[in-house]
XYZ file of C-alpha atoms in Angstrom:
766
model
C 142.666 47.385 88.268
C 140.718 44.585 87.211
C 141.701 40.996 88.464
C 141.143 37.560 86.808
C 141.551 34.048 88.031
C 143.983 31.776 85.832
C 142.341 28.742 84.150
C 145.229 26.395 85.381
C 144.341 27.310 88.909
C 140.789 26.149 88.311
C 141.904 22.780 86.960
C 144.306 22.237 89.810
C 141.301 22.818 92.364
C 139.053 20.320 90.375
C 141.662 17.685 90.473
C 142.365 18.048 94.159
C 138.529 17.622 94.826
C 138.250 14.454 92.815
C 141.195 12.697 94.530
C 139.723 13.549 97.859
C 136.428 12.101 96.838
C 137.941 8.718 95.434
C 140.034 8.307 98.786
C 136.950 8.744 100.731
C 135.063 6.031 98.819
C 137.907 3.561 99.049
C 138.083 4.109 102.806
C 134.422 3.601 103.179
C 134.555 0.260 101.243
C 137.393 -1.148 103.263
C 135.386 -0.246 106.495
C 132.260 -2.038 105.055
C 134.279 -5.187 104.267
C 135.745 -5.427 107.742
C 132.363 -5.201 109.325
C 130.717 -7.889 107.166
C 133.450 -10.504 108.182
C 132.984 -12.979 111.098
C 129.782 -14.643 112.552
C 126.838 -13.981 110.229
C 124.532 -14.123 113.215
C 125.882 -10.923 114.567
C 124.159 -7.601 113.362
C 126.532 -4.599 113.167
C 125.882 -1.088 112.554
C 127.666 0.125 109.382
C 128.759 3.810 108.593
C 126.821 5.388 105.648
C 128.296 7.844 103.135
C 126.889 10.118 100.675
C 128.923 10.972 97.504
C 128.134 13.851 95.325
C 129.742 15.472 92.348
C 130.345 19.208 92.223
C 127.031 21.017 91.674
C 127.629 24.399 90.057
C 125.379 26.612 87.673
C 126.319 29.517 85.660
C 123.697 32.293 85.620
C 121.853 33.016 82.539
C 122.869 29.567 81.017
C 121.392 29.454 77.455
C 120.577 25.452 77.756
C 119.290 23.353 76.155
C 117.087 22.322 78.936
C 116.650 20.047 81.072
C 120.426 20.153 81.680
C 122.458 17.903 83.647
C 123.893 19.533 86.817
C 125.333 16.510 88.756
C 125.040 13.105 90.214
C 124.315 11.648 93.588
C 125.339 8.301 95.344
C 124.624 6.590 98.579
C 126.314 3.469 99.669
C 122.937 2.042 100.870
C 122.509 0.829 97.560
C 124.614 -2.133 98.217
C 122.078 -3.692 100.608
C 118.796 -2.764 98.935
C 117.176 -1.156 96.079
C 116.877 2.652 96.805
C 115.600 5.700 95.152
C 116.783 9.272 95.418
C 114.458 12.262 96.431
C 114.981 15.873 96.158
C 113.156 18.822 97.955
C 113.673 22.460 99.161
C 113.962 26.057 97.540
C 114.143 25.694 93.769
C 112.304 22.407 93.791
C 108.940 22.705 95.638
C 109.565 25.858 97.654
C 110.124 29.584 97.131
C 111.804 31.577 95.435
C 111.644 29.246 92.251
C 109.546 25.994 91.945
C 110.336 23.326 89.595
C 113.907 24.710 88.880
C 115.681 21.416 89.795
C 114.686 17.708 89.555
C 116.133 14.211 89.810
C 114.973 12.532 86.434
C 116.741 9.322 87.079
C 116.009 8.584 90.697
C 117.639 5.149 90.519
C 121.087 6.746 89.748
C 120.566 10.264 91.312
C 121.163 12.333 88.296
C 120.110 16.254 88.987
C 118.712 18.384 86.087
C 118.117 22.130 85.878
C 115.011 23.219 83.788
C 115.672 27.039 82.886
C 118.094 29.882 83.203
C 118.996 31.280 86.597
C 119.456 34.919 87.613
C 122.086 35.205 90.261
C 121.273 38.830 91.231
C 117.880 37.532 92.012
C 118.766 34.332 93.669
C 122.670 33.846 94.377
C 122.216 30.228 95.781
C 119.843 27.385 96.715
C 119.695 25.226 99.746
C 118.635 21.788 98.469
C 117.783 18.703 100.536
C 118.405 15.054 99.214
C 117.028 11.931 100.661
C 117.477 7.995 100.003
C 114.544 5.808 100.321
C 113.890 1.960 100.158
C 112.285 1.487 96.762
C 109.957 -1.149 98.014
C 108.662 0.387 101.069
C 109.398 4.135 100.454
C 110.945 4.687 103.922
C 113.861 7.084 104.308
C 116.783 4.986 105.195
C 119.554 7.606 105.669
C 119.904 11.150 106.938
C 119.142 14.031 104.566
C 122.041 15.561 102.462
C 122.010 19.369 102.482
C 123.624 20.881 99.451
C 124.002 24.740 98.909
C 123.949 25.151 95.147
C 125.689 28.322 94.140
C 125.004 30.329 91.094
C 128.100 31.298 89.219
C 128.265 35.128 88.231
C 128.735 36.244 84.801
C 129.277 40.019 83.817
C 125.653 40.814 82.790
C 125.398 44.116 84.496
C 126.897 47.495 83.576
C 127.736 50.110 86.225
C 124.754 52.436 86.643
C 125.007 56.089 87.934
C 121.920 57.173 90.216
C 121.050 60.165 87.613
C 122.118 60.678 83.961
C 122.825 64.320 84.614
C 124.194 66.296 87.485
C 124.221 70.113 88.197
C 126.825 71.285 90.737
C 128.422 74.604 91.695
C 131.801 75.669 92.546
C 133.344 78.922 93.804
C 135.724 80.622 91.443
C 138.454 80.691 94.241
C 138.041 76.914 94.744
C 141.565 75.484 95.589
C 142.974 73.192 92.785
C 145.101 69.810 93.187
C 144.996 67.636 96.378
C 145.392 70.649 98.590
C 141.731 71.644 97.819
C 138.643 69.780 98.507
C 136.874 67.552 95.756
C 134.523 69.519 93.620
C 132.311 66.544 93.234
C 132.303 62.683 93.882
C 130.724 60.403 91.238
C 129.442 56.905 92.313
C 128.174 54.207 90.287
C 126.548 50.656 91.270
C 127.257 47.438 89.631
C 124.770 44.614 90.520
C 127.153 41.637 89.660
C 128.706 39.528 92.483
C 130.557 41.834 94.978
C 134.334 41.527 95.315
C 134.616 40.328 91.753
C 135.867 41.899 88.709
C 132.403 41.947 87.436
C 131.433 44.435 90.034
C 134.714 46.468 90.295
C 134.078 50.084 88.748
C 136.626 52.539 87.478
C 135.817 56.132 86.525
C 137.036 57.884 83.459
C 136.760 61.471 82.186
C 135.664 61.334 78.767
C 135.398 64.945 77.748
C 135.323 68.544 79.072
C 133.708 71.519 77.396
C 135.020 74.061 77.007
C 138.737 72.913 77.131
C 140.979 75.543 78.561
C 144.694 75.424 79.155
C 144.644 77.245 82.471
C 141.698 75.520 84.138
C 140.238 72.155 83.990
C 139.013 69.004 86.078
C 140.345 65.503 86.639
C 138.754 62.366 88.062
C 140.227 59.834 90.519
C 139.587 56.404 88.700
C 139.130 54.440 91.833
C 137.137 56.933 94.313
C 135.510 58.990 91.459
C 136.408 62.259 93.142
C 136.332 65.306 90.674
C 138.955 67.836 91.468
C 140.235 71.148 89.869
C 143.241 71.228 87.678
C 144.384 75.084 87.614
C 142.332 78.196 88.326
C 138.804 78.900 87.461
C 137.834 82.299 85.695
C 134.228 83.147 85.911
C 134.786 86.007 83.311
C 136.338 83.434 80.905
C 134.238 80.401 81.400
C 131.213 80.634 83.777
C 130.204 76.935 83.198
C 131.691 73.469 82.319
C 130.188 70.249 80.954
C 131.882 66.888 81.918
C 131.179 63.511 80.596
C 131.968 60.829 83.089
C 132.258 57.085 82.299
C 131.881 54.191 84.882
C 133.580 51.015 83.597
C 133.578 47.475 85.288
C 136.424 45.073 85.015
C 134.367 42.000 83.764
C 135.113 39.986 80.548
C 134.061 41.618 78.562
C 133.859 44.898 80.424
C 130.526 46.763 80.594
C 130.144 50.814 80.971
C 127.719 53.619 81.253
C 128.107 57.449 81.228
C 126.807 60.607 82.946
C 126.921 64.342 82.341
C 128.003 66.660 85.007
C 127.092 70.442 84.632
C 129.552 72.672 86.599
C 128.415 76.239 87.395
C 131.186 78.573 88.392
C 130.103 81.097 91.112
C 131.958 84.598 90.882
C 134.421 85.307 93.464
C 136.485 88.300 94.324
C 139.290 88.433 91.909
C 138.865 92.136 91.103
C 139.769 94.858 93.683
C 137.298 97.793 93.878
C 138.776 101.307 92.800
C 137.551 104.727 93.783
C 136.299 106.887 90.740
C 138.428 109.720 92.188
C 141.630 110.134 94.245
C 140.427 113.168 96.160
C 137.014 114.415 97.351
C 136.070 117.844 98.660
C 132.906 118.931 100.875
C 131.878 122.072 102.621
C 129.421 121.769 105.440
C 128.293 124.197 108.353
C 129.310 123.838 111.704
C 127.132 122.702 114.625
C 125.010 120.331 112.634
C 124.738 116.422 112.496
C 124.049 115.604 108.794
C 123.545 112.495 106.873
C 124.806 111.916 103.286
C 127.053 115.074 102.999
C 129.070 113.279 100.333
C 129.019 110.133 98.051
C 132.101 108.316 97.014
C 131.671 106.354 93.858
C 133.550 102.997 93.244
C 134.090 100.565 90.471
C 134.418 96.700 90.638
C 134.797 94.208 87.793
C 132.911 91.321 89.734
C 129.479 90.163 89.330
C 127.088 92.996 90.732
C 124.876 92.204 93.988
C 127.369 89.473 94.999
C 129.834 89.519 98.135
C 132.612 89.765 95.443
C 131.014 93.063 94.267
C 129.583 94.637 97.394
C 132.163 96.896 99.207
C 132.732 98.329 102.804
C 134.265 101.466 103.583
C 136.505 102.350 106.569
C 137.988 105.886 107.776
C 141.598 104.738 108.272
C 142.918 108.230 109.333
C 141.495 111.653 110.491
C 138.443 110.484 112.526
C 140.030 110.014 115.888
C 137.309 111.955 117.623
C 134.292 110.080 115.911
C 132.688 112.930 114.168
C 132.375 111.056 110.825
C 130.796 107.679 109.718
C 130.699 106.135 106.298
C 128.269 103.564 105.207
C 127.587 101.848 101.842
C 124.449 102.247 99.426
C 123.445 98.588 98.821
C 122.078 99.594 95.410
C 124.712 101.752 93.916
C 127.784 100.450 95.906
C 128.651 103.963 96.782
C 129.987 105.258 100.081
C 127.849 107.762 102.121
C 129.845 109.999 104.293
C 127.821 111.205 107.334
C 128.483 113.793 110.113
C 127.415 112.148 113.389
C 128.845 114.656 115.690
C 128.446 118.306 115.108
C 131.864 120.001 113.927
C 133.043 123.281 115.414
C 134.552 126.032 113.095
C 136.425 127.719 115.962
C 137.960 124.347 117.210
C 139.098 122.985 113.658
C 137.875 124.509 110.249
C 139.396 121.853 108.079
C 139.461 117.985 108.295
C 141.345 115.587 106.121
C 140.109 112.059 106.068
C 141.578 108.901 104.474
C 138.839 106.390 103.325
C 139.702 102.835 102.542
C 137.427 100.500 100.394
C 137.526 96.735 100.101
C 134.962 93.936 99.234
C 132.998 91.786 101.712
C 134.620 88.742 100.302
C 138.404 88.269 100.578
C 140.359 89.035 97.430
C 142.307 86.410 95.442
C 144.490 85.856 92.414
C 145.840 82.964 90.436
C 149.696 82.433 90.089
C 150.771 79.390 87.848
C 147.467 77.500 88.564
C 147.577 78.111 92.378
C 145.550 80.620 94.492
C 147.094 83.484 96.024
C 145.891 86.021 98.628
C 147.259 89.448 97.820
C 148.796 91.635 100.613
C 147.078 94.786 99.614
C 143.337 94.077 99.089
C 141.764 97.652 99.523
C 142.116 101.010 97.689
C 142.151 104.415 99.350
C 141.196 108.054 98.541
C 141.309 111.344 100.607
C 138.408 113.528 101.592
C 138.845 117.173 102.535
C 136.032 118.602 104.832
C 135.771 122.443 105.158
C 133.725 123.544 108.020
C 132.035 127.079 107.780
C 131.299 129.424 110.477
C 127.817 129.919 111.991
C 126.227 131.611 115.045
C 126.919 128.914 117.891
C 124.475 128.790 120.925
C 125.909 129.671 124.286
C 127.678 126.870 126.105
C 127.064 126.274 129.730
C 130.126 125.301 132.176
C 128.938 122.920 133.453
C 125.935 121.929 131.606
C 124.439 120.236 134.554
C 125.582 121.100 138.329
C 124.208 120.372 141.824
C 123.585 122.982 144.608
C 122.469 122.154 148.082
C 120.133 123.930 150.517
C 118.379 123.063 153.716
C 114.625 122.471 153.437
C 112.499 125.603 154.129
C 114.875 127.928 153.153
C 113.044 131.253 152.779
C 113.002 133.995 150.021
C 116.316 135.680 149.163
C 118.440 132.608 149.508
C 121.101 132.427 146.969
C 121.200 129.132 145.506
C 124.040 129.318 142.892
C 124.744 130.820 139.472
C 124.660 129.683 135.830
C 127.879 130.326 133.789
C 127.468 130.314 129.856
C 129.756 131.502 127.234
C 129.526 132.358 123.591
C 131.946 130.124 121.576
C 131.704 132.730 118.712
C 133.039 135.735 120.975
C 135.554 136.396 123.427
C 134.046 139.372 124.983
C 131.668 138.909 127.899
C 128.306 140.535 128.573
C 126.525 139.565 125.276
C 124.514 136.602 126.873
C 120.972 137.006 128.768
C 119.734 134.381 131.113
C 116.116 133.400 131.599
C 114.250 130.717 133.428
C 112.883 127.797 131.360
C 111.760 125.541 134.048
C 110.671 126.225 137.534
C 107.602 124.319 138.239
C 107.007 125.506 141.828
C 107.868 129.142 140.952
C 110.370 129.156 143.815
C 113.228 131.028 142.180
C 114.318 134.024 139.893
C 117.342 134.294 137.783
C 119.281 137.587 137.174
C 119.259 138.290 133.582
C 122.997 139.323 133.184
C 124.667 137.356 135.940
C 122.662 134.202 136.016
C 122.515 134.188 139.768
C 119.588 132.308 141.137
C 117.783 133.403 144.294
C 114.762 131.924 146.051
C 111.511 133.995 145.864
C 109.560 131.720 148.088
C 110.203 129.069 150.866
C 111.448 125.876 149.306
C 109.638 122.632 150.610
C 111.256 119.149 150.268
C 107.658 117.661 150.519
C 106.487 119.409 147.547
C 105.241 117.122 144.762
C 107.763 118.823 142.374
C 110.700 117.419 144.367
C 111.805 113.824 143.457
C 114.226 112.065 145.957
C 114.968 115.443 147.420
C 116.058 116.895 144.035
C 114.333 120.070 142.562
C 115.298 120.555 138.854
C 115.788 124.275 137.551
C 116.438 124.699 134.020
C 117.759 128.105 132.607
C 118.221 129.325 128.844
C 121.159 131.512 127.809
C 120.412 133.484 124.775
C 123.148 135.193 122.639
C 122.564 138.379 120.504
C 123.624 136.510 117.375
C 121.676 136.604 114.099
C 119.301 134.655 114.567
C 119.841 134.519 118.294
C 120.956 131.093 119.449
C 119.922 129.556 122.807
C 121.738 127.263 125.232
C 120.475 125.171 127.957
C 121.839 124.605 131.510
C 120.531 122.565 134.342
C 120.754 123.129 138.107
C 119.703 120.336 140.543
C 118.744 121.819 143.808
C 119.264 119.168 146.687
C 117.168 119.912 149.678
C 118.362 118.529 152.880
C 115.718 117.582 155.251
C 114.734 119.334 158.513
C 112.180 118.190 161.000
C 109.154 120.089 159.950
C 106.619 117.541 160.262
C 105.324 115.849 163.234
C 104.267 112.162 163.055
C 100.463 111.513 162.376
C 98.134 108.716 162.224
C 97.900 106.429 159.243
C 94.360 106.662 157.632
C 93.634 103.031 158.597
C 94.562 103.676 162.192
C 92.146 106.646 162.705
C 88.902 104.564 162.901
C 89.078 101.154 164.794
C 86.566 98.714 166.106
C 86.859 96.239 168.923
C 84.643 93.439 170.312
C 83.345 94.036 173.920
C 84.500 90.535 174.613
C 87.774 90.891 173.236
C 89.478 91.198 176.524
C 93.344 91.610 176.099
C 93.137 91.579 172.280
C 95.163 94.428 171.054
C 94.620 97.072 168.377
C 97.547 98.046 166.125
C 97.875 101.853 165.710
C 100.260 102.918 162.911
C 101.852 106.274 162.446
C 103.822 107.971 159.576
C 106.248 110.885 159.091
C 106.781 112.642 155.753
C 110.508 113.612 157.171
C 113.509 111.598 156.430
C 115.888 109.828 158.701
C 116.932 111.059 161.438
C 113.677 113.085 161.722
C 111.068 110.203 161.390
C 110.913 106.811 163.123
C 111.231 105.209 165.480
C 108.068 106.968 167.260
C 107.242 107.417 170.718
C 103.466 106.862 171.760
C 102.003 108.118 174.916
C 98.444 108.571 176.231
C 97.260 112.160 176.719
C 96.363 112.096 180.465
C 94.813 115.444 180.583
C 91.860 114.208 178.780
C 89.532 112.857 181.509
C 89.650 109.252 182.447
C 91.679 107.861 179.370
C 94.133 106.016 181.302
C 91.536 104.172 183.311
C 89.981 102.867 180.180
C 92.965 102.362 177.918
C 96.617 101.421 177.927
C 99.503 101.057 175.493
C 101.210 97.778 174.665
C 104.516 97.008 172.658
C 105.928 99.908 170.893
C 107.064 98.459 167.372
C 108.878 101.606 166.108
C 106.199 102.790 163.558
C 103.133 101.172 165.460
C 101.920 100.585 168.867
C 99.471 98.209 170.549
C 96.411 99.862 172.111
C 94.474 97.644 174.644
C 91.413 98.102 176.785
C 91.899 98.185 180.655
C 88.532 96.610 181.352
C 85.567 95.597 179.514
C 83.847 98.894 178.335
C 80.335 99.477 177.572
C 79.355 99.530 173.925
C 79.715 102.925 172.093
C 82.210 105.094 170.522
C 85.390 106.274 172.299
C 88.113 108.907 171.509
C 91.623 108.027 172.589
C 93.983 111.065 172.676
C 97.649 110.067 171.803
C 100.906 112.138 171.695
C 103.116 110.774 168.956
C 106.521 111.924 168.588
C 109.440 111.491 166.244
C 112.987 110.436 166.987
C 114.014 114.239 167.606
C 111.047 114.704 170.049
C 108.780 116.576 167.631
C 105.229 115.489 168.444
C 101.639 116.402 168.126
C 98.322 115.249 169.443
C 96.234 112.708 167.364
C 92.902 111.127 168.091
C 92.104 107.410 167.676
C 88.377 106.704 167.228
C 87.592 103.487 168.736
C 84.109 101.748 168.506
C 83.357 98.967 171.188
C 80.659 96.704 169.633
C 79.014 93.433 170.427
C 80.169 90.271 168.422
C 77.741 87.413 168.432
C 80.555 85.168 166.759
C 83.203 86.595 169.046
C 85.177 88.150 166.213
C 83.070 90.414 164.025
C 80.974 93.227 164.896
C 77.146 92.832 164.520
C 77.066 96.227 162.729
C 80.119 96.771 160.446
C 81.900 99.977 160.726
C 81.318 100.547 156.973
C 77.587 100.301 157.495
C 77.315 102.436 160.613
C 79.357 105.089 158.490
C 76.603 104.796 155.819
C 73.928 105.307 158.524
C 75.811 108.365 159.909
C 76.045 109.833 156.477
C 72.161 109.399 156.162
C 71.719 111.025 159.484
C 74.133 113.856 158.788
C 72.453 114.639 155.505
C 69.939 117.303 156.953
C 72.905 118.848 158.834
C 74.700 119.325 155.423
C 71.603 121.158 154.269
C 71.802 123.286 157.288
C 75.463 124.026 156.636
C 74.652 125.056 153.193
C 71.974 127.438 154.583
C 74.604 128.799 156.922
C 76.984 129.590 153.982
C 74.218 131.360 152.165
C 73.443 133.301 155.520
C 76.987 134.288 155.634
C 76.899 136.068 152.238
C 73.983 138.046 153.263
C 76.022 139.261 156.426
C 76.881 142.428 154.589
C 73.049 143.277 154.308
C 72.347 142.517 157.894
C 74.362 145.235 159.447
C 70.993 147.304 160.437
C 69.280 144.112 161.843
C 68.786 144.570 165.609
C 71.085 142.565 167.923
C 69.415 139.661 169.348
C 70.097 138.389 172.864
C 73.268 136.435 172.738
C 72.566 134.430 176.100
C 69.210 133.211 177.184
C 67.999 131.045 180.156
C 69.804 127.871 180.491
C 68.201 124.966 178.821
C 67.838 122.007 181.076
C 70.153 119.163 180.346
C 68.537 116.066 178.861
C 69.968 112.835 177.779
C 71.275 112.656 174.297
C 73.900 111.168 171.986
C 77.163 113.058 171.643
C 78.521 113.516 168.121
C 82.003 114.665 167.122
C 82.889 116.090 163.796
C 86.848 116.506 163.069
C 87.794 119.125 160.719
C 91.680 119.423 161.412
C 93.031 116.900 158.996
C 96.585 118.315 157.839
C 96.925 119.751 154.416
C 92.981 120.056 154.078
C 92.423 123.186 156.156
C 90.028 125.955 154.725
C 90.226 129.793 155.290
C 87.078 129.263 157.200
C 86.543 126.362 159.632
C 83.523 125.676 161.428
C 83.307 123.487 164.529
C 79.946 122.226 165.860
C 79.365 120.198 168.877
C 75.909 119.821 169.932
C 73.193 117.947 172.092
C 70.605 116.276 170.002
C 67.490 115.809 171.916
C 65.294 112.847 171.288
C 62.945 112.990 168.350
C 63.219 112.524 164.531
C 66.737 113.527 163.717
C 65.517 115.295 160.645
C 63.239 117.400 162.296
C 65.898 118.548 164.886
C 68.419 119.327 162.105
C 65.947 121.565 160.418
C 65.032 123.339 163.471
C 68.817 123.866 164.354
C 69.359 125.303 160.821
C 66.579 127.509 161.273
C 67.681 128.970 164.554
C 71.534 129.223 163.432
C 70.146 131.395 160.412
C 68.176 133.617 162.610
C 71.059 134.191 164.897
C 73.414 134.877 162.267
C 71.136 137.331 160.554
C 70.796 139.103 163.821
C 74.347 139.458 164.629
C 75.641 142.762 164.591
C 78.854 143.989 162.882
C 81.727 143.461 165.284
C 83.499 146.315 163.700
C 83.265 149.279 166.052
C 82.652 147.108 169.201
C 85.798 147.278 171.289
C 84.695 144.450 173.650
C 84.413 142.043 170.612
C 87.452 139.617 170.686
C 89.070 139.311 167.368
C 89.019 135.543 165.935
C 92.303 133.797 165.891
C 93.027 131.063 163.085
C 95.118 128.169 164.331
C 98.301 127.248 162.425
C 97.947 123.981 160.266
C 98.321 120.929 162.516
C 97.719 122.694 166.012
C 95.014 121.843 168.137
C 93.418 124.673 170.134
C 90.614 124.337 172.885
C 87.914 127.058 172.337
C 87.446 129.350 175.306
C 83.456 128.933 175.511
C 80.638 127.199 173.533
C 78.182 129.488 174.842
C 78.154 131.627 171.850
C 76.596 128.783 169.938
C 73.822 128.276 172.514
C 70.494 129.536 171.989
C 67.425 130.102 174.624
C 63.917 129.263 174.436
C 63.179 132.924 173.911
C 64.781 132.931 170.760
C 62.537 130.108 169.312
C 59.066 130.515 168.063
C 56.266 128.644 169.794
C 55.927 125.979 167.152
C 59.653 125.110 167.249
C 59.463 124.942 171.139
C 56.640 122.435 171.010
C 58.574 120.158 168.256
C 61.674 119.994 170.395
C 60.209 118.338 173.234
C 62.651 118.264 176.233
C 64.779 121.259 176.362
C 68.594 120.831 175.312
C 71.377 121.642 177.628
C 74.134 123.876 176.893
C 76.830 122.403 174.712
C 79.536 123.635 177.049
C 77.914 121.946 179.955
C 77.550 118.709 178.076
C 81.142 118.747 176.889
C 82.494 119.297 180.100
C 80.613 116.249 181.746
C 80.977 113.833 178.948
C 84.698 113.387 179.290
C 86.068 111.592 175.893
C 83.296 109.129 175.330
C 81.494 110.292 172.193
């Protein structure tokens, strides 16, 4: 409510101020009289006082100007002639210059020269001085006066905008229980905490005017609240005229318009267009959209109050069905997500409920209510028709175990499938669908799986010791249907692989000056625990002076250290090793070590890679010779009638040469025909010697008679993979000077010794 100050109270305050001023002046005069008594020769300091009447201005005073404001007095006027001076804001400083002045500087009368706006400048801090009229010197301290401007009600409350647009949900709660719909706020520029700036709010009008729903406003806070319930279908929008009024005298006011837009909420429950639905589907299929369920809703389309969600409340305990909502039509779409089986259940009865995304509400006596039942329901009967079902495996996937290397004829297991459409047996045929290594066969009637080849755990078709076999079961229906079963064959490992050198350990090099520096030799085994590491390493002492040149160091389970017994001459060495696994299965392996010179003490002067490149260039003519040898072998069938040449000639004197070893016994790379050649290459151009050797070998092969019919000819025995076997003699590969043409003999120079003799004398240095 607006508040006013009574005029009698103002008059009383003025009288009290006047009495206080008179008493102060009287006391000052008494003090001055007492001080001037006595010896006139004594100079005494007197107390000086300012006296000023009340200085108060009313804003927007209409004049006339200049207008008297108040009067000053200083008791120094009793001793001398004085003048009064004024300075500060409103006189000679910002915010207003020339607003105040002393027109009569002898009497100290103050005047104002124009109206003042309190909202612009609510007060002025003015300084008054008193000076000797004759000398102009200031004779007393300055008097500081704060001139306040009295406010008048010259501003009406103002809204930040003339029109407002707000939205409110239809289910917004009414009264003090609900939140305010909106809050109005107006600003009055008059003096704060006075009636002139105190604002009250009023609802002037509401359009349309409804008995059930309306609005009200709090006069002090400006909060707009609902009165009753909104109904979007009846009144989707309202227009409110709000007034803001101050408590000044006279009061001033302004208005603003509020447009209220009602947002539709869920006050209509959805209804099915039918109470019962029927649908017929075939068994064994997952289908989408087998049935559409229509609904009706009275709320605004495409809103949360109109959109619905469906739920199968009964009959879907096994999860065969799912229902979704069409966002365009708001229909329910029934889907089959798990195939149905006519033999198991031929009819399904579903109860489907529907409700809106937004909670349902109702209005009772102007108050919002949440009904207990917010959804409607309908029943759906699903009829399952019978079709030919594929055979079913029992179980669909199973595991059988067998040892690695099991031979043909081993029964692994049996597939078992039944036809769900028949009770009689014997109507199903089995066939293999997946057997990548072609290891097994399946009985067409019984489903028994038998091996037809040895099984190998190290086969690339085996993953983590598991070999997958897939079978199909086909019934005799129309059309025939096929079921699928899987057998997982677990192959338990056996010790069928001896350790072998890693590729990085087959060729090594060491500096001649290395001394006790060790070479690390690593081995591997394709078998599993306990048929693999830790390995045992042992030098093969049957090969010449191996133990005099080499020794083994620390055994690290999968690797061992190889060290030189003494400083060895430069050259290539073959170190034979016996490597065994945890169960004692072993085989002989050869490490090729190159002892080289190292100018820097660490790196061979000629890298192993470069040396290998040179060797490849040197062996290129030999490759040509081997190609000629292969062509000659193809002509053996036509050489049956060629006369037999001497198989042994005079021995060739031994000459120094370079021994070259070619290894052709790498595991898993054996060919049906293996050719091992160890020969002594005499001095001279290597290309020429290779050509001569190829020519001689070709002549001897073409002159070889057919071994068939010769009882003294020993049959050739092929070694098993991974086995090392020493030949009885190398003399069959020697040739005599009688077998060579004269020009060839001249080109060879010194005669070559037999390979067998050179091999026996050279031990293991190559």
